[in-house]
Coordinates of C-alpha atoms in Angstrom, one line a residue:
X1 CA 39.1 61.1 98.8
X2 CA 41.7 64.0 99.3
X3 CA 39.1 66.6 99.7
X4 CA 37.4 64.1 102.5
X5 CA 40.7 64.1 104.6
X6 CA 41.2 67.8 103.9
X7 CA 37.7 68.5 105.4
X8 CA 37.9 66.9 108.3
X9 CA 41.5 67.9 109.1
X10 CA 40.1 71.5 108.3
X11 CA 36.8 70.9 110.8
X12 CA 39.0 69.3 113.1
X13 CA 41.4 72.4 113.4
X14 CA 38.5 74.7 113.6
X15 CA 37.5 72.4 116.1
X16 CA 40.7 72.8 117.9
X17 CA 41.0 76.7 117.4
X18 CA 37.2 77.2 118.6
X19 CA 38.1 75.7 121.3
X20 CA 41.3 77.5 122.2
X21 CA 39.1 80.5 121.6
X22 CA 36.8 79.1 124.2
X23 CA 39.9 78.3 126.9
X24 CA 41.2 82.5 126.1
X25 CA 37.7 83.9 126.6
X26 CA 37.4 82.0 129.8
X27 CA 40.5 82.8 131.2
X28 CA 39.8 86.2 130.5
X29 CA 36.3 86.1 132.3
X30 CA 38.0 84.3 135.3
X31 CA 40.9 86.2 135.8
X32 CA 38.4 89.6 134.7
X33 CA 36.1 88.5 138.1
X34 CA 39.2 87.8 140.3
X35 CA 40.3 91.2 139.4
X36 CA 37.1 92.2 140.3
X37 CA 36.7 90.2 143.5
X38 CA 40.7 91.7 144.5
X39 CA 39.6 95.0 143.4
X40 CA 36.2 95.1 146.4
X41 CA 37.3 92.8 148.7
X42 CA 38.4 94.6 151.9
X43 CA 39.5 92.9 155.5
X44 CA 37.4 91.5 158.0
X45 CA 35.0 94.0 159.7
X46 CA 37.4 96.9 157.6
X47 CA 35.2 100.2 157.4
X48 CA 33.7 101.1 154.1
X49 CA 34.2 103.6 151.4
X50 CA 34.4 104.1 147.7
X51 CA 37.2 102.3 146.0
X52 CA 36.8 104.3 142.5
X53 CA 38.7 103.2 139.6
X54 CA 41.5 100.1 138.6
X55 CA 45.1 101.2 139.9
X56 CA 44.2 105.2 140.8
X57 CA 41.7 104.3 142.5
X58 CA 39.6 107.3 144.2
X59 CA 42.3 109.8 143.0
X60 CA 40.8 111.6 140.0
X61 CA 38.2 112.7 142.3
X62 CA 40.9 114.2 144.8
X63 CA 42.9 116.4 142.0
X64 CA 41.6 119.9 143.4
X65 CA 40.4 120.0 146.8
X66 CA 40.6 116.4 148.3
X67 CA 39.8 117.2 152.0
X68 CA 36.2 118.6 150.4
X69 CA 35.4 115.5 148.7
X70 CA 36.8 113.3 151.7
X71 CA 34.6 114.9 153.8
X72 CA 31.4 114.7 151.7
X73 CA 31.6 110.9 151.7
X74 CA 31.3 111.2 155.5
X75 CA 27.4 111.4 154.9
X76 CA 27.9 107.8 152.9
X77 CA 30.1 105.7 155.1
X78 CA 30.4 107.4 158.2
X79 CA 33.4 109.5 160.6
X80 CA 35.7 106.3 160.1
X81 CA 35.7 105.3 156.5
X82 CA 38.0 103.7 154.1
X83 CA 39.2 104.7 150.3
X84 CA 41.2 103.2 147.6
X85 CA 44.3 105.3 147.0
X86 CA 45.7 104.1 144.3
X87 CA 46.3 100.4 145.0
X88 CA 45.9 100.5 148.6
X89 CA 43.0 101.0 150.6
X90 CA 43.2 104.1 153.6
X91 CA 41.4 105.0 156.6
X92 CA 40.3 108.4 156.3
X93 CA 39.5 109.8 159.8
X94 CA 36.4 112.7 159.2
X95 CA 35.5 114.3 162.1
X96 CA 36.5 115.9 165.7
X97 CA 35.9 112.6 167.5
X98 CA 36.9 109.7 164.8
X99 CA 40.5 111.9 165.3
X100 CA 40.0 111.4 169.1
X101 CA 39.5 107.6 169.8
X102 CA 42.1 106.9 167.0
X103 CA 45.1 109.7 167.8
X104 CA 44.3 110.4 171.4
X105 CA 42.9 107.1 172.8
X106 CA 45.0 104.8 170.9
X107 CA 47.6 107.0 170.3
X108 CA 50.7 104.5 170.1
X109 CA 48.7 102.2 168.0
X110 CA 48.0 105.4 165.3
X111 CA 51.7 106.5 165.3
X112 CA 53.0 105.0 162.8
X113 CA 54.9 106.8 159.4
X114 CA 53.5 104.6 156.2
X115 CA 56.2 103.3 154.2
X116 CA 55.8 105.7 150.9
X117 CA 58.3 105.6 148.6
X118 CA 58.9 109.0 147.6
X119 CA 59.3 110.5 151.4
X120 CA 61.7 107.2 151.6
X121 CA 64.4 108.3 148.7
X122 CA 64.1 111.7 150.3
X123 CA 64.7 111.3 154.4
X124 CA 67.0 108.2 153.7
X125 CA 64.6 106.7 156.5
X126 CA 65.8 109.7 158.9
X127 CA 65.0 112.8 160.6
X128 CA 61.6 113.4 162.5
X129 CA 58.6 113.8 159.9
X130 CA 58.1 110.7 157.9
X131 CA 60.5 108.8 160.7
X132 CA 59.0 105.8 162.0
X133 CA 57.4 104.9 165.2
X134 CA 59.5 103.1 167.8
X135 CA 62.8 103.4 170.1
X136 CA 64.5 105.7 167.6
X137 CA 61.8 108.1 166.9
X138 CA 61.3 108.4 170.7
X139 CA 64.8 109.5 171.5
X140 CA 64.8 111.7 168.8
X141 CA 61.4 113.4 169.8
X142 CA 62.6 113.9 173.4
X143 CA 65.7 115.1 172.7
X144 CA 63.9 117.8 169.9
X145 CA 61.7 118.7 172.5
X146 CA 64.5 119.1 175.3
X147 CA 67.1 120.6 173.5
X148 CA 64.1 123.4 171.7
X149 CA 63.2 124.5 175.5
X150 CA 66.7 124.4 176.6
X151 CA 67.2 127.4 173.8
X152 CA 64.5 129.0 174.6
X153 CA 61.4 127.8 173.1
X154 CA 58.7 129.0 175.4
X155 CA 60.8 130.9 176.9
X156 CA 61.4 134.5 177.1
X157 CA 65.1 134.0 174.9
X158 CA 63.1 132.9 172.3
X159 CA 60.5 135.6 172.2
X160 CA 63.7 138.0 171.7
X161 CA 64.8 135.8 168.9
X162 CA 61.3 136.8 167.0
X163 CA 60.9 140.2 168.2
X164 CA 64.5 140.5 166.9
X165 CA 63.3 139.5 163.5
X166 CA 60.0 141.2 163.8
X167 CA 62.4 144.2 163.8
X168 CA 64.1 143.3 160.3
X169 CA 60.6 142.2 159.0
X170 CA 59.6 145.3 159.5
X171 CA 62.2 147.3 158.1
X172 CA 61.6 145.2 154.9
X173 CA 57.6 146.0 154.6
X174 CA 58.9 149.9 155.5
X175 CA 61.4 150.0 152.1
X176 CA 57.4 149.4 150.5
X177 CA 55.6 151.9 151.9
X178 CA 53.1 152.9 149.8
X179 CA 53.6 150.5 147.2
X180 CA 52.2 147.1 145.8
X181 CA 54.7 144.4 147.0
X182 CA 54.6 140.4 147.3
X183 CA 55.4 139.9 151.2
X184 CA 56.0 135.9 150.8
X185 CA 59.4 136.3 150.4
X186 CA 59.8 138.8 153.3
X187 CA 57.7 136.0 155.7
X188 CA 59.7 133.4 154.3
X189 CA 62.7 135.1 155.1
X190 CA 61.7 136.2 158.6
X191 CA 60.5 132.6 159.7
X192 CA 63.6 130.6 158.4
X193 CA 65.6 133.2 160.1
X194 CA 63.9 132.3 163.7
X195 CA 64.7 128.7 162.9
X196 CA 68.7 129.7 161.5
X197 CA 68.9 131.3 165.3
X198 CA 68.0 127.8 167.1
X199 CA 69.9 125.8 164.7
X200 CA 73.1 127.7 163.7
X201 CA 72.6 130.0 166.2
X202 CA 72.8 133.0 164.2
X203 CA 70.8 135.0 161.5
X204 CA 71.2 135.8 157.9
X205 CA 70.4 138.7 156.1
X206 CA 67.8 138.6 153.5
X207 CA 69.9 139.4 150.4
X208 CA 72.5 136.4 151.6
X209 CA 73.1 133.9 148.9
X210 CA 72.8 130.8 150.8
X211 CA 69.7 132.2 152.4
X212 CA 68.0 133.3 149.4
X213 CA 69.0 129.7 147.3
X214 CA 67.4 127.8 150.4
X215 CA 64.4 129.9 149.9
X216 CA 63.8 129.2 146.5
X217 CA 64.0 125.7 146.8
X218 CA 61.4 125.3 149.3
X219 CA 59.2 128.5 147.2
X220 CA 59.9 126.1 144.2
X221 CA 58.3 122.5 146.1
X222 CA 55.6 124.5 148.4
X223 CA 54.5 127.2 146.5
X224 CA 54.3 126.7 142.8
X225 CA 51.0 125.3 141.9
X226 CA 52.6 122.8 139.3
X227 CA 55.2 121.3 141.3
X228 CA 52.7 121.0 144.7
X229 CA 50.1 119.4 142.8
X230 CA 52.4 116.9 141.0
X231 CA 54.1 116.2 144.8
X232 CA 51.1 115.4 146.3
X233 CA 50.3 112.9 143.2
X234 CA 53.6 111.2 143.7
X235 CA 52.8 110.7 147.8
X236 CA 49.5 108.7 146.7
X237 CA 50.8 107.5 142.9
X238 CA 54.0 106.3 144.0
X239 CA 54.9 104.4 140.5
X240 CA 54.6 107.8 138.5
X241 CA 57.7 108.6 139.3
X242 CA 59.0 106.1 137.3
X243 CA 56.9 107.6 134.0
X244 CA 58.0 110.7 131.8
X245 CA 57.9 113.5 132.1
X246 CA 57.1 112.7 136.7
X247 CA 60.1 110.9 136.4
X248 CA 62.4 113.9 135.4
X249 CA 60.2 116.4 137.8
X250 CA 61.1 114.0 140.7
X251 CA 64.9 113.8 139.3
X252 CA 64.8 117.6 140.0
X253 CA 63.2 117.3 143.5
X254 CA 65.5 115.2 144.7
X255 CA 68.3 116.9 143.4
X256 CA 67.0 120.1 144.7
X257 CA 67.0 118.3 148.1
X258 CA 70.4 116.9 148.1
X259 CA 71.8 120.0 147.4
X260 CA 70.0 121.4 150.5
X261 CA 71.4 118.9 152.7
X262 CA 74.5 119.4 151.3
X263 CA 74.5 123.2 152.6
X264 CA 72.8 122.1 155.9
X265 CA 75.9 119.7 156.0
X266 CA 78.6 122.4 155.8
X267 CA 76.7 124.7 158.7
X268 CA 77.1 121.0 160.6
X269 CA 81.3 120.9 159.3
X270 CA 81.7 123.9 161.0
X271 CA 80.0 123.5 164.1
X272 CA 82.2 120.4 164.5
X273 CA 85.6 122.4 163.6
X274 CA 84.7 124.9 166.4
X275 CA 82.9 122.8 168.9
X276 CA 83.6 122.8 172.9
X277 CA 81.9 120.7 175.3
X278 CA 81.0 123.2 177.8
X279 CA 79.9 126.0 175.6
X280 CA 76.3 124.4 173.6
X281 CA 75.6 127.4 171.3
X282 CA 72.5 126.0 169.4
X283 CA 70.7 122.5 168.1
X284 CA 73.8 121.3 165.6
X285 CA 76.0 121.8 169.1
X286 CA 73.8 119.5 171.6
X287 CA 73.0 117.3 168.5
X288 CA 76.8 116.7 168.3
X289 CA 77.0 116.1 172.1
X290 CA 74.8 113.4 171.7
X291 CA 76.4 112.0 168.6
X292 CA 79.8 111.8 170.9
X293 CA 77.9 109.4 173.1
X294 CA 75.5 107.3 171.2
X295 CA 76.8 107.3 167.4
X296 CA 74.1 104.7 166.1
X297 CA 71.1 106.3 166.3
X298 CA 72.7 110.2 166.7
X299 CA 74.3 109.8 163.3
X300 CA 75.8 112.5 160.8
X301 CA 72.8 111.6 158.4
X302 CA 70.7 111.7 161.0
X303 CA 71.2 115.0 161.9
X304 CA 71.3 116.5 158.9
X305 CA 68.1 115.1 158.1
X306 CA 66.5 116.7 161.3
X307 CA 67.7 120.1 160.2
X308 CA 65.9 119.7 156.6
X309 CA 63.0 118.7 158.9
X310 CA 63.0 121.8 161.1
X311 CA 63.3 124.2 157.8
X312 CA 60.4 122.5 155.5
X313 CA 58.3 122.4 158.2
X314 CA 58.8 125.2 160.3
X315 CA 58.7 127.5 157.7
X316 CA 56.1 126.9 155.3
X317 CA 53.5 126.1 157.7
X318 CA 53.8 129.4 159.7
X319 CA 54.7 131.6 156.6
X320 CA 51.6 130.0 155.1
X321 CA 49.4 130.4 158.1
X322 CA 50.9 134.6 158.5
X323 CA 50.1 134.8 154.0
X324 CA 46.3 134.0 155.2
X325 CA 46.4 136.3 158.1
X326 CA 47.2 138.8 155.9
X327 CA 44.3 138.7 153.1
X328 CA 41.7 137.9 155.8
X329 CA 43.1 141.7 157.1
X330 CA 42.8 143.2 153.8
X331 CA 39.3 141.0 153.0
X332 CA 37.7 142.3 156.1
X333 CA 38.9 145.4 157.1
X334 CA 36.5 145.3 159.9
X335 CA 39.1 142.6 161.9
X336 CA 42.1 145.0 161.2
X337 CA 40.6 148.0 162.7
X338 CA 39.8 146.0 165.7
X339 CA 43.2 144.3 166.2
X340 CA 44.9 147.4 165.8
X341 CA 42.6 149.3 168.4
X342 CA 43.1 146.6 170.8
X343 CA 47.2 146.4 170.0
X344 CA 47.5 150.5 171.1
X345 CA 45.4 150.1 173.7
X346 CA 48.0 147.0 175.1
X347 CA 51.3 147.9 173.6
X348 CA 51.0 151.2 172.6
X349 CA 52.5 152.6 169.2
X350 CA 56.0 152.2 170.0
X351 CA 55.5 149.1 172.9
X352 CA 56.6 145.9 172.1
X353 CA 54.7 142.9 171.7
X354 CA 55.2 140.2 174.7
X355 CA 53.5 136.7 175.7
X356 CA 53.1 137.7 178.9
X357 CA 50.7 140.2 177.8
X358 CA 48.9 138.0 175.3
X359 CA 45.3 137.4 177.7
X360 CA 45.0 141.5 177.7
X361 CA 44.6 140.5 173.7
X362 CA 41.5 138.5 173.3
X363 CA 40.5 139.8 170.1
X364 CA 43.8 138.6 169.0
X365 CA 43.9 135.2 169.8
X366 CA 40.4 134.7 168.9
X367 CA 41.9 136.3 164.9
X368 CA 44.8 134.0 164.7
X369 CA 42.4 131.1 165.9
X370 CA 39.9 132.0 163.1
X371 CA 42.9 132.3 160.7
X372 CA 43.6 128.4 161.6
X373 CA 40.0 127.3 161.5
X374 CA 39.0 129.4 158.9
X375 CA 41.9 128.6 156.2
X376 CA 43.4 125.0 157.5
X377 CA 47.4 125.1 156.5
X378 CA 47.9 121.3 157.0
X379 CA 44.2 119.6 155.4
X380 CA 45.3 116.5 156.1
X381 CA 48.1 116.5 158.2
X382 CA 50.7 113.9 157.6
X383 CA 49.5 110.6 157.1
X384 CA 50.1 108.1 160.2
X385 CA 49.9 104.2 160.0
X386 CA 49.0 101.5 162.3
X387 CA 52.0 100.1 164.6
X388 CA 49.6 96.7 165.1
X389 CA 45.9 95.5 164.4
X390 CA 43.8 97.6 166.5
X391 CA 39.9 97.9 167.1
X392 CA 38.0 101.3 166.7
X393 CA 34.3 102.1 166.7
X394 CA 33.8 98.2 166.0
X395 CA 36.2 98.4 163.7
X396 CA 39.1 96.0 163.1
X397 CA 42.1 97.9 161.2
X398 CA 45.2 95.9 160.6
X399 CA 48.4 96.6 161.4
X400 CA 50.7 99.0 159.0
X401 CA 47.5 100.4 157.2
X402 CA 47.8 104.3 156.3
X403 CA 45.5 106.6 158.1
X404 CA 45.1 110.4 157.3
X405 CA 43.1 113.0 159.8
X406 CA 40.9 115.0 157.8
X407 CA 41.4 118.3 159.6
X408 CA 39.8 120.6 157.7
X409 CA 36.4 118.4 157.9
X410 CA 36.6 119.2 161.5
X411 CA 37.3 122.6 161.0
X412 CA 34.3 123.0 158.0
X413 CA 32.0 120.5 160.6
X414 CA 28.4 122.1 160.0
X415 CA 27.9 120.5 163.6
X416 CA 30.6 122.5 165.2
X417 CA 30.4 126.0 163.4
X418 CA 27.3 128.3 162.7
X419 CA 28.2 129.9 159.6
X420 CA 31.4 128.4 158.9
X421 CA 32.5 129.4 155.8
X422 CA 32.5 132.8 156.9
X423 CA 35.3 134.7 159.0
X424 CA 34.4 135.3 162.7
X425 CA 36.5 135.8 165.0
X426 CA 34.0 136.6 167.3
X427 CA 32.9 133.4 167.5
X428 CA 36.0 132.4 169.8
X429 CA 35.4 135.4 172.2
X430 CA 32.6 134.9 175.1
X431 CA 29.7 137.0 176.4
X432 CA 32.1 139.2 177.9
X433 CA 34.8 139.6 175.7
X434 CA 37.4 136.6 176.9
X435 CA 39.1 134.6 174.0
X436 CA 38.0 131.1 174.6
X437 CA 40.6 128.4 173.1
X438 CA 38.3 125.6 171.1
X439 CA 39.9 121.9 171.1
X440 CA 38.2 121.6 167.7
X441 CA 40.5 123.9 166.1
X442 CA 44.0 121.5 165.4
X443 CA 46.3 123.3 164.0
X444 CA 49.7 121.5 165.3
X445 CA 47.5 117.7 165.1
X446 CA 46.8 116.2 168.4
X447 CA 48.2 112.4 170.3
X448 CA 51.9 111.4 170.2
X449 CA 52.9 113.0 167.4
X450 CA 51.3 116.9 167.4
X451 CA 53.6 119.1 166.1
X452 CA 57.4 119.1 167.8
X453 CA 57.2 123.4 167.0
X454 CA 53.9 124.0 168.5
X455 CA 55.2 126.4 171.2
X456 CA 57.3 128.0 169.0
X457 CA 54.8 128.4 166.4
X458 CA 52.1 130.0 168.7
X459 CA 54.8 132.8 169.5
X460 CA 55.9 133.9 166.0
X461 CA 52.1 133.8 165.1
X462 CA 51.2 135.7 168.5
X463 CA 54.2 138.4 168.3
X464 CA 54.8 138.7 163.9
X465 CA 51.4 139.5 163.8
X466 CA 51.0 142.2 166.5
X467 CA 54.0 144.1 165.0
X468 CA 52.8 144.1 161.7
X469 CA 49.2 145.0 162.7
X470 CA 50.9 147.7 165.4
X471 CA 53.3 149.5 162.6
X472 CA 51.0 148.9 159.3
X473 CA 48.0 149.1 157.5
X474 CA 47.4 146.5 154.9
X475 CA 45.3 147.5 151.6
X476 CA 44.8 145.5 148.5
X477 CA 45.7 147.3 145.0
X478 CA 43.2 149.3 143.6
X479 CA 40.5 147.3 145.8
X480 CA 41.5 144.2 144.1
X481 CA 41.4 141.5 146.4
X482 CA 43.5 138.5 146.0
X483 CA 41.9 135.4 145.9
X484 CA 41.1 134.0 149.5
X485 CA 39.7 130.6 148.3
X486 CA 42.6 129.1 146.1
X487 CA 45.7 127.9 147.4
X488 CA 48.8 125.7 146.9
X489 CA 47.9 122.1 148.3
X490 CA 50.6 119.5 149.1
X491 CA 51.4 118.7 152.3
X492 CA 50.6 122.6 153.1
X493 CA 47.9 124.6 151.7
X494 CA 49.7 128.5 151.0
X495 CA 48.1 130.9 148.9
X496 CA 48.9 131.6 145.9
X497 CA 51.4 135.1 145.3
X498 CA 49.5 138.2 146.0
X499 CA 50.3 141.9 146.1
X500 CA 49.7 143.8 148.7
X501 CA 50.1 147.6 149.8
X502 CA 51.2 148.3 153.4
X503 CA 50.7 152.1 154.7
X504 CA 53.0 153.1 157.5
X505 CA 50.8 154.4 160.7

């Protein structure tokens, strides 16, 4: 009688535990195809694109070269396409006129700054980069803009302030003559200097310790192939930064950072201790005059900010972009000889460089255009959102969704270029010689939000070069050529440290 009652107490609890068993498994399977519905489901009339794998999403296929692989998937969804970046989905803009009815046409709608947490901890939700679109970034744009010109940006005062540093650049490469040399550190030096004259309103020499510490804190987070690829993992992995060992690199960065706003902050100090009212000596000066009316949105940390902004992007972009120049010069030798016929025919060997005589240089504009196609220093720009919902190419794109310009598709567009993986210069000059400027090549972005150094950057490109090409020859070491094809990618693609040997003419 026991051994009944035990049996069907012992069925009845297998009973119960099958059944249990039953209730897991289905749970599993349910919340398994919600997953899977969450996972593929996109918004209303959203465009397509891959979505790749659970909570990385599409990013183990961007490790390397992600602008590449961006742009083949332009043959599967189309010039307006969507991915998966990690756990949110991205429109990724692919071509010359995707970039034009979304940047251009809709501009204000496309001019957003996503909300990523990494650039967040590190601007403090200031400065002019990563700030966000609306009344705040608009008075700090036009007052950039204004105050730049006012000091000379376009101007012939700023041309002296290159040409003054072309000097000291040049007296640098000289010391080298004849030897192998790295010259990043020399075109670091000579670019930040150009920005130390608008900001501080003076220069520093090269061997300065403050100079040389800010330098290797932006060589450390732009040109170090560890720490740029693990950067650009934390802008689209945002939670790594919270897992060992990320979380300890990104401990360093923003240490690194504070302590550079920390020296930007004393240069602002003592501007303040020594400021008049009628005498505006550079950007922390008129900066302060605005602070003295309008404290809320002209703040301290605002301004300090805006100075970080000025050096990270300022510098590594046109340093980067002069590094390139330099190895297409010593790749195809062909392109030097030419640009230094054409600079002593203009200049002259002991001439100096000018704007005003930049048309008589064709073949010169048409190399530094080449230089910008041919080896894009911003891929993917910075990443824009949407400011509301907004239709494109039947398209319906809701508002605050990230959107990245694939500029180096555009500049790689098989449609555009004949032969464009190779180095031509030629192909920007006409029938008869004139260089003819191509609105495909977009170097300083395009819409509301191009670059805020454009001008500035097309003279240090325009007058650095010429004085370089006009005093030096550029050889590689023992005809080994430095690697033209891999680069640092972050935000900026550099190329990685090469020698170089420099022959005085």
């Amino acid at each position: 009688m026991f051994c009944v009652k035990f049996e069907k107490q012992y069925s009845k609890g297998n009973a119960i535990m099958l059944e249990c068993g039953n209730l897991t498994a289905l749970s599993a399977c349910i919340a398994l195809v919600l997953g899977i519905y969450y996972w593929y489901r996109r918004p209303k009339k959203f465009p397509p694109g891959p979505r790749g794998f659970p909570l990385v999403g599409i990013l183990p296929y961007l490790y390397a070269n992600p602008e590449k692989n961006l742009a083949k998937w332009k043959t599967v969804y189309g010039s307006i396409m969507s991915a998966r970046f990690g756990r949110q989905d991205w429109i990724v803009l692919n071509d010359y006129e995707a970039i034009q009815k979304t940047y251009v046409r809709e501009g204000e709608s496309f001019s957003g700054r996503p909300n990523i947490p990494v650039s967040r901890e590190l601007t403090q939700g200031h400065g002019i980069g990563f700030l966000d679109y609306g009344k705040k970034w608009k008075l700090q744009r036009k007052f950039g803009l204004m105050t730049l010109r006012g000091f000379g940006l376009g101007k012939k005062g700023m041309e002296k302030r290159v040409l003054e540093e072309a000097y000291h650049m040049n007296e640098e490469i000289r010391k080298q003559t004849g030897n192998s040399f790295s010259i990043h550190g020399i075109l670091t030096n000579t670019i930040s200097n150009v920005i130390c004259g608008v900001v501080f309103g003076r220069r520093f020499d090269y061997d300065d310790p403050w100079f040389t510490g800010l330098h290797q804190k932006l060589d450390k987070w732009y040109a170090d192939p560890k720490n740029t690829n693990i950067l650009a993992t934390l802008f689209l992995v945002p939670w790594l930064q919270h897992v060992p060992p990320v979380k300890g690199i990104m401990k360093e960065l923003k240490d690194d950072k504070t302590h550079m706003l920390d020296q930007f902050q004393k240069e602002i100090n003592q501007h303040e201790s020594t400021f008049q009212n009628n005498d505006i000596r550079d950007f922390i000066d008129a900066f302060l005059v605005e602070m003295h009316q309008e404290k809320e949105t002209f703040s301290s940390l605002q301004l300090v900010h805006y100075i970080s902004d000025l050096f990270e992007a300022g510098t590594e972009t046109i340093a980067g972009t002069l590094r390139w120049a330099l190895l297409c010069l010593i790749h195809y030798p062909d392109t030097q000889a030419k640009l230094y016929k054409e600079t002593l025919n203009v200049i002259g060997e002991d001439g100096l460089p000018s704007m005003s005589i930049k048309d008589e240089m064709p073949y010169t504009s048409a190399f530094i255009h080449e230089v910008q196609r041919f080896r894009t220093v911003s891929p993917l720009g910075l990443p824009h959102c949407t400011t509301k919902d907004v239709e494109v190419a039947g398209f319906c794109i809701p508002t605050e969704t990230t959107v990245v310009s694939n500029f180096w598709a555009v500049h790689n567009d098989p449609n555009l270029w004949d032969e464009r993986e190779k180095f031509k210069p030629e192909r920007h000059l006409d029938a008869d010689g004139n260089f003819i400027k191509s609105n495909y090549i977009m170097p300083y972005s395009v819409g509301p939000r191009y670059c805020l150094g454009e001008q500035l950057a097309k003279i240090e490109l325009f007058l650095l070069l010429t004085s370089m090409v006009q005093k030096f020859e550029f050889l590689s070491e023992n005809d080994n050529l430095p690697d033209i094809d891999k680069g640092c990618i972050s935000i900026v693609f550099s190329p990685l440290k090469y020698n170089i040997i420099a022959n005085e003419r």
